[in-house]
Coordinates of C-alpha atoms in Angstrom, one line a residue:
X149 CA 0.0 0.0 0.0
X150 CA 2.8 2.0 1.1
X151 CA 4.4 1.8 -2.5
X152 CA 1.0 2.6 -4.2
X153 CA 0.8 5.8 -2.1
X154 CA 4.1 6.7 -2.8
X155 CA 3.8 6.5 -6.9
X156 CA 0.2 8.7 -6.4
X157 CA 1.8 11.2 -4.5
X158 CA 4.5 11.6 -7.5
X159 CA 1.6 11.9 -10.1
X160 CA -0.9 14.1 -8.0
X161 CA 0.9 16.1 -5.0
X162 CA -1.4 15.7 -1.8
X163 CA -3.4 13.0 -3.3
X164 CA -1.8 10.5 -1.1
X165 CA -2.8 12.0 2.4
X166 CA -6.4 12.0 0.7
X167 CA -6.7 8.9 -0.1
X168 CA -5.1 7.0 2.8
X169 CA -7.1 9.5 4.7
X170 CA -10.8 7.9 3.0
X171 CA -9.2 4.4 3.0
X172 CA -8.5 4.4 7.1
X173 CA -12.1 6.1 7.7
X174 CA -14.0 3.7 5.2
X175 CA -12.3 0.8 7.4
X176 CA -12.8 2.3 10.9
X177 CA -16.6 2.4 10.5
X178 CA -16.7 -1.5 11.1
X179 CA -13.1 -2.5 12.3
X180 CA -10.2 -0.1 13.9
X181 CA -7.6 -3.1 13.5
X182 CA -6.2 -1.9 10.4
X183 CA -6.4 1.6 11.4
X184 CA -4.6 1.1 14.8
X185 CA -1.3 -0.5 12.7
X186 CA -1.1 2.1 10.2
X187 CA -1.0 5.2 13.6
X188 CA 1.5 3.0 15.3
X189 CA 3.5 3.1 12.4
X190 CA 2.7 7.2 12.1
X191 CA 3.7 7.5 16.3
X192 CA 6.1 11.0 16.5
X193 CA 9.0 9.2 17.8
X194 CA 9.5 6.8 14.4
X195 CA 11.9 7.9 12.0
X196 CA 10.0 6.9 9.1
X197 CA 6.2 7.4 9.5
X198 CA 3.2 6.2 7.4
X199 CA 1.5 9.8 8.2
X200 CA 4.5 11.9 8.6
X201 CA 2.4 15.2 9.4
X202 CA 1.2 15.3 12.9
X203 CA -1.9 17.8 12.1
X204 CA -2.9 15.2 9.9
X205 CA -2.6 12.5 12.2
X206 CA -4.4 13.6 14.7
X207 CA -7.3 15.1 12.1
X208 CA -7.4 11.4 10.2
X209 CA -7.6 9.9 14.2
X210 CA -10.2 12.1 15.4
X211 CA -12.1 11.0 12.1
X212 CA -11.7 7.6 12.1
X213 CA -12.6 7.2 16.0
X214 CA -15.9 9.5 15.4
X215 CA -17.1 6.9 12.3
X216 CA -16.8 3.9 14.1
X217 CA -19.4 2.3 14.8
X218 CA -19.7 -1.3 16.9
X219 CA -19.1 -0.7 20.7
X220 CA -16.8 -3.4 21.3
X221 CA -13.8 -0.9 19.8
X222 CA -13.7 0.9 22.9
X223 CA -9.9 -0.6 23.6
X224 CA -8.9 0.3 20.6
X225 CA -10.0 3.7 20.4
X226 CA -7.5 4.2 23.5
X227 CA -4.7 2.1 21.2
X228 CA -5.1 4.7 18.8
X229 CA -5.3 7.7 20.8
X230 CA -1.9 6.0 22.3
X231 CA -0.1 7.2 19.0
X232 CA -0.9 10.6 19.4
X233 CA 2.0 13.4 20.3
X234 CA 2.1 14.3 23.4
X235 CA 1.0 17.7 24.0
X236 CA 2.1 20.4 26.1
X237 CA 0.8 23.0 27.9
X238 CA -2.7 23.9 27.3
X239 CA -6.4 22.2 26.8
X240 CA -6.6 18.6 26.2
X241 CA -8.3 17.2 23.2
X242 CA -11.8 16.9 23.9
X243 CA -14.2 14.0 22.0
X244 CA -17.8 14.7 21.4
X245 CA -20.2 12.1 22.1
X246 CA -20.4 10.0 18.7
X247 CA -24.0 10.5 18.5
X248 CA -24.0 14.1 18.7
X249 CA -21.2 14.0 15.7
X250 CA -23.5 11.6 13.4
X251 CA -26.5 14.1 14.3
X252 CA -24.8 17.0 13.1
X253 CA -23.0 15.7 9.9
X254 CA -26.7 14.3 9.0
X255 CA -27.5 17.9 9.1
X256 CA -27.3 19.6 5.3
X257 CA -24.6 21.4 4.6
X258 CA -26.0 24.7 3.8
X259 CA -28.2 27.3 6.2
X260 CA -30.9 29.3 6.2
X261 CA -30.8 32.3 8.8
X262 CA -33.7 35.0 9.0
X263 CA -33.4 38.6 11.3
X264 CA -35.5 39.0 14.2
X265 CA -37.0 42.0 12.2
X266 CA -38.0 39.3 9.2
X267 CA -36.6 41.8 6.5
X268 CA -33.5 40.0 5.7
X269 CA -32.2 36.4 5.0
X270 CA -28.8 35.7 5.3
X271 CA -28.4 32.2 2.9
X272 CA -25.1 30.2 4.0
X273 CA -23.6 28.7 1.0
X274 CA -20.3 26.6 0.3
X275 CA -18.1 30.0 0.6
X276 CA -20.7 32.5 1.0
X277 CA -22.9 33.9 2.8
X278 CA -25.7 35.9 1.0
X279 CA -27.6 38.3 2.3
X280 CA -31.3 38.9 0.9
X281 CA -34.3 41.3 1.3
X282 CA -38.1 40.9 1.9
X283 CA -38.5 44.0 -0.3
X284 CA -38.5 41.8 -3.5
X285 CA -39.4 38.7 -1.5
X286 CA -35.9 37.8 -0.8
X287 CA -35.2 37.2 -4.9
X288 CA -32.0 39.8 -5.1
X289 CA -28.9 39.3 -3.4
X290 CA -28.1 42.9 -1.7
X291 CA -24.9 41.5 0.2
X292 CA -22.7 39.0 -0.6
X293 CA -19.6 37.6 3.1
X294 CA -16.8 35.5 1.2
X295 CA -15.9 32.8 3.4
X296 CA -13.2 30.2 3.1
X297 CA -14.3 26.6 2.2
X298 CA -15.1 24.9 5.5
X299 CA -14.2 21.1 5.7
X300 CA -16.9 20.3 8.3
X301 CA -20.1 22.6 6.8
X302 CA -22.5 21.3 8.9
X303 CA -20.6 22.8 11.9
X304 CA -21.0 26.1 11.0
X305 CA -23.0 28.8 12.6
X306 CA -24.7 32.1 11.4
X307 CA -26.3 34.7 14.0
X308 CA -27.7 38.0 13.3
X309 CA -27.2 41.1 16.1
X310 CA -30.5 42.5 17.6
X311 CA -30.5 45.5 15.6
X312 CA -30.4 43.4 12.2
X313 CA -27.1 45.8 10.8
X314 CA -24.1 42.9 11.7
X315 CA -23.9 39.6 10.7
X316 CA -21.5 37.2 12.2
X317 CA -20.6 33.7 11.1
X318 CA -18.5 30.4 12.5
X319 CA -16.6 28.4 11.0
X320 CA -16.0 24.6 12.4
X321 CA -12.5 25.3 13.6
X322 CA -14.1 28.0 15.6
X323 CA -13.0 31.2 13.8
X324 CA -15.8 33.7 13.8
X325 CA -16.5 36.7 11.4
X326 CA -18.4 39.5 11.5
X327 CA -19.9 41.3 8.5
X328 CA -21.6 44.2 7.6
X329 CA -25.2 43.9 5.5
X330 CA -23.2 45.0 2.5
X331 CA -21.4 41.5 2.9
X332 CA -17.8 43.4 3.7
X333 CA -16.1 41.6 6.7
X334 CA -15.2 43.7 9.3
X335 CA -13.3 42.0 11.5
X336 CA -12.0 37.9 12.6
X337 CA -12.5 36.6 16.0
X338 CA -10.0 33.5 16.1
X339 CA -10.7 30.7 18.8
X340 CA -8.6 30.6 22.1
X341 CA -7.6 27.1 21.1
X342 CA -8.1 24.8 17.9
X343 CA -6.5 21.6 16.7
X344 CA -7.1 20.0 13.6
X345 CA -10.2 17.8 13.0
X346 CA -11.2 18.5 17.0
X347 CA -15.1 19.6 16.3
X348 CA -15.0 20.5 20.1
X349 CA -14.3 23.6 18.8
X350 CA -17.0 24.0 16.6
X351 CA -19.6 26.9 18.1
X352 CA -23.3 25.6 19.1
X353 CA -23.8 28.9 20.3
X354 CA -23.2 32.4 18.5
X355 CA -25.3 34.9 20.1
X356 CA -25.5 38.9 19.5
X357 CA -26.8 41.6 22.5
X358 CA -27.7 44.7 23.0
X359 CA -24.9 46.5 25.0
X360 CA -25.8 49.7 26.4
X361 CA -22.5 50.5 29.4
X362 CA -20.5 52.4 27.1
X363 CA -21.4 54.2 23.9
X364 CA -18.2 53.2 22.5
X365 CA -19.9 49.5 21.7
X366 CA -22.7 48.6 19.7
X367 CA -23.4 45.2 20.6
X368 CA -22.2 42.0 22.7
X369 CA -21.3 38.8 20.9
X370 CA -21.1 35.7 23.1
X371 CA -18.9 33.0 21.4
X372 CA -20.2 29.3 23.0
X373 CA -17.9 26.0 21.6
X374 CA -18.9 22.8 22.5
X375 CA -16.3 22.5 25.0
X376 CA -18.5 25.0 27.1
X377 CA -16.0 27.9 27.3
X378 CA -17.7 31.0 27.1
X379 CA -16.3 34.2 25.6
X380 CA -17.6 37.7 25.7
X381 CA -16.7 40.0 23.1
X382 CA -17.7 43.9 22.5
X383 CA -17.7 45.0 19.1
X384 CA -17.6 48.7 17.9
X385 CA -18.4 49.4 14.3
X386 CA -18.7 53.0 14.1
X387 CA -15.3 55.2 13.2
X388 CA -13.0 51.8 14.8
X389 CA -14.0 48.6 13.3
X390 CA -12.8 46.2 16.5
X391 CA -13.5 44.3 19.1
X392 CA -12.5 43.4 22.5
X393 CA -12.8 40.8 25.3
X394 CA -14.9 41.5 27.4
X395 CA -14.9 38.2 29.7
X396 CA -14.4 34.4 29.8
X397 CA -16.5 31.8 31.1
X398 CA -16.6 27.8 31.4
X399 CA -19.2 25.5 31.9
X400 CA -17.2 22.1 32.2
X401 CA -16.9 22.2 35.8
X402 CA -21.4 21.9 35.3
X403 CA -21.1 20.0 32.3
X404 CA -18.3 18.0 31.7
X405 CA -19.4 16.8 28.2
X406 CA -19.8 19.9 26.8
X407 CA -23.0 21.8 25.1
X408 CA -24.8 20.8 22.0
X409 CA -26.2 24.1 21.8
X410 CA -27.1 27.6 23.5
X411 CA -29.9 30.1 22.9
X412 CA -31.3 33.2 24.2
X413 CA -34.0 34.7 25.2
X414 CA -34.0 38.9 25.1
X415 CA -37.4 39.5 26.4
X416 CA -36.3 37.4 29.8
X417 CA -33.0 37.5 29.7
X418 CA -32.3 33.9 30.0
X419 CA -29.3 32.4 28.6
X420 CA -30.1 28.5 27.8
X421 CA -27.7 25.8 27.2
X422 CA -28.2 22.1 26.3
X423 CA -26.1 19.5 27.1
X424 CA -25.8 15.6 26.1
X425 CA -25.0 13.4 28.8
X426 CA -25.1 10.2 26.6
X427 CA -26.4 9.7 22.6
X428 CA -25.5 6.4 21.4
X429 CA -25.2 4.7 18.0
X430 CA -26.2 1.2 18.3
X431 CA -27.1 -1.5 16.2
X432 CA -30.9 0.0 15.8
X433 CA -29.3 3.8 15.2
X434 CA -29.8 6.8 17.3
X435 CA -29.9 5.3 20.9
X436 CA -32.1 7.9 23.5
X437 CA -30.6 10.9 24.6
X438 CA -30.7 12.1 28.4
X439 CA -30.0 15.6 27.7
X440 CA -30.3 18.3 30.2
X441 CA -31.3 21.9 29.6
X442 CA -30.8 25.0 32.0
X443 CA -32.3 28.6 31.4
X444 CA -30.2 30.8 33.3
X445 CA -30.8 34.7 34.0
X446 CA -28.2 36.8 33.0
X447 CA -27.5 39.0 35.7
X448 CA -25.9 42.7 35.8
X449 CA -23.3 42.0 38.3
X450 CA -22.1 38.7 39.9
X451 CA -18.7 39.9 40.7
X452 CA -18.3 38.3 43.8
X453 CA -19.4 35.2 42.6
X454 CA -22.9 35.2 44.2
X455 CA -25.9 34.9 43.5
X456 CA -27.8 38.0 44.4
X457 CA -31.3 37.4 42.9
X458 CA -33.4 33.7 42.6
X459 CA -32.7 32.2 39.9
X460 CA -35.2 30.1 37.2
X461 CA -33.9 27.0 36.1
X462 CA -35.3 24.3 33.5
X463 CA -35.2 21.1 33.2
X464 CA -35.7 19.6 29.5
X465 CA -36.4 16.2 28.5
X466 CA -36.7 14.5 25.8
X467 CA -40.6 14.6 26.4
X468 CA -41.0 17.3 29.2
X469 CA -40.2 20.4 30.1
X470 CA -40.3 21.3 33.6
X471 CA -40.1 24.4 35.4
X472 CA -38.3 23.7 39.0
X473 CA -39.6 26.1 41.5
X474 CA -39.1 26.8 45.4
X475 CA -41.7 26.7 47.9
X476 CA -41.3 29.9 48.1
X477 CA -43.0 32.6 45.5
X478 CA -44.1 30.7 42.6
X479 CA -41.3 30.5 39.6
X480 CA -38.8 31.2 41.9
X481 CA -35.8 28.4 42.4
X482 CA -35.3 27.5 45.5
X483 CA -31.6 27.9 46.8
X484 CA -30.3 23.6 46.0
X485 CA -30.3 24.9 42.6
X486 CA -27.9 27.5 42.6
X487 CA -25.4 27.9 40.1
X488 CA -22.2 30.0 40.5
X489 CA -21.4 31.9 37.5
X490 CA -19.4 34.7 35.8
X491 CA -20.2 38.0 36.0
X492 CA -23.3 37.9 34.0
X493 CA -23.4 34.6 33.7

């Protein structure tokens, strides 16, 4: 195979990687046997390596790992994650639950995304985003974001700010743009932390507020991954196209599997966030899911860590949604509940 790889790399430059890369995920969907020798043979301390590139490595691993299928290949999922470089300082990687990764890449590849105001469309395309009007019944393109061609498309997330005048988009890898409605990007918010083929990076959550501290900003952009690290950021568009971190938050030590996905609500200020305890892919598909949902008021100031006002909390189901309330007044939570959180947050 080796050989084979070797004469197609000499004919077509980068068409080896590609197709080792579709060979070793077409085999770990049923059997990671194969798959194990060849990253044992790839490990960083070998002087000759099957996969020489470690980005590559650990993109083609993380791949083959979220395609397979049969449970019994829990040992060597480990085997394989065994041949990865050690890293240094900084976050580990972090694997989403494999049914939460079949979910998403189910999902088509392209996204509709309508303003709260219903006037404008933005339409996410393969490395565009276009940005329509109701005037004509959304048939002429008034705005057109270039974006770069995103490997994982389904991962990708579009969210319009509160006034309807920004647009701001994610990429899989985490990097987030904002736009203008003529489709001219203003600025690029890169992630904290991103490793190739790690869609823990990906952002469930891209949500836009109304900020009204400081003149100097327009609006608030809160930057969820799946991780469940939490980034504020306040953007100015006037005279000084920028941005700046405002704060930084992180749900693992709540949810140590990370969030499938965060919304908002403006008219209660509630911040909600869904996460998956366990979705499994079993013989018979999509196993049950016990995820867990919490609304969450954002609060002015929590500074000292706090909480100064009751706090409403739900509880979501797969069939239920329930409303946990003290004895005291009703739709109040009662203090077992609390969560400590970020200024804010």
């Amino acid at each position: 195979m080796v050989p084979f790889l070797h004469r197609c790399e000499k004919h077509s430059p980068g068409a080896a990687s590609e197709l080792l890369r579709e060979y070793l995920v077409t085999l770990a969907k049923g059997d990671l046997r194969l798959p194990l020798k060849i990253f044992q043979h790839s490990k960083p301390d070998l002087q000759q390596k099957i996969i020489p590139d470690q980005d590559q490595l650990m993109a083609t691993v993380l791949e083959c790992i979220y395609s397979c299928g049969p449970s019994n290949q829990l040992p060597l999922c480990y085997g394989i994650l065994d041949c990865l470089p050690q890293r240094g300082p900084g976050p580990a990687p972090f694997l989403l639950p494999d049914g939460l990764v079949c979910l998403v890449n189910r999902q088509i590849s392209w996204h509709l995304v309508l303003a709260s105001n219903g006037k404008l469309l933005a339409a996410v395309q393969d490395q565009c985003v276009e940005i329509r009007s109701a005037k004509d019944d959304f048939t002429s393109v008034i705005g057109k974001c270039q974006v770069p061609k995103d490997p994982k498309p389904q991962w990708r997330r579009v969210a319009w700010s509160y006034d309807c005048t920004l647009l701001a988009y994610a990429e899989s890898m985490g990097t987030v743009r904002v736009f203008d409605l003529m489709g001219s990007e203003l600025f690029v918010i890169a992630p904290a932390s991103s490793f190739a083929g790690d869609l823990s990076c990906a952002i469930p959550g891209l949500i836009f507020l109304e900020y009204k501290a400081s003149a100097q900003w327009l609006a608030e952009l809160l930057v969820i991954n799946y991780r469940g690290e939490l980034r504020s950021y306040l953007v100015s568009v006037e005279t000084n196209q920028s941005y700046q971190e405002s704060h930084s938050f992180s749900f693992s030590s709540h949810y140590p599997h990370g969030i499938s996905t965060a919304i908002y609500h403006p008219a209660h200020s509630f911040l909600g966030r869904l996460k998956t305890e366990r979705l499994c892919k079993g013989p018979g598909g999509l196993g049950t899911s016990s995820a867990v949902g919490k609304l969450i008021p954002l609060e002015q100031s929590l500074r000292d860590q706090e909480d100064t006002k009751a706090q409403r909390m739900c509880k979501i189901t797969a069939n239920q949604l329930e409303l946990r309330a003290g004895p005291g007044v009703p739709g109040q939570a009662s203090g077992h509940h609390r969560t400590l959180l970020h200024p804010r947050y």
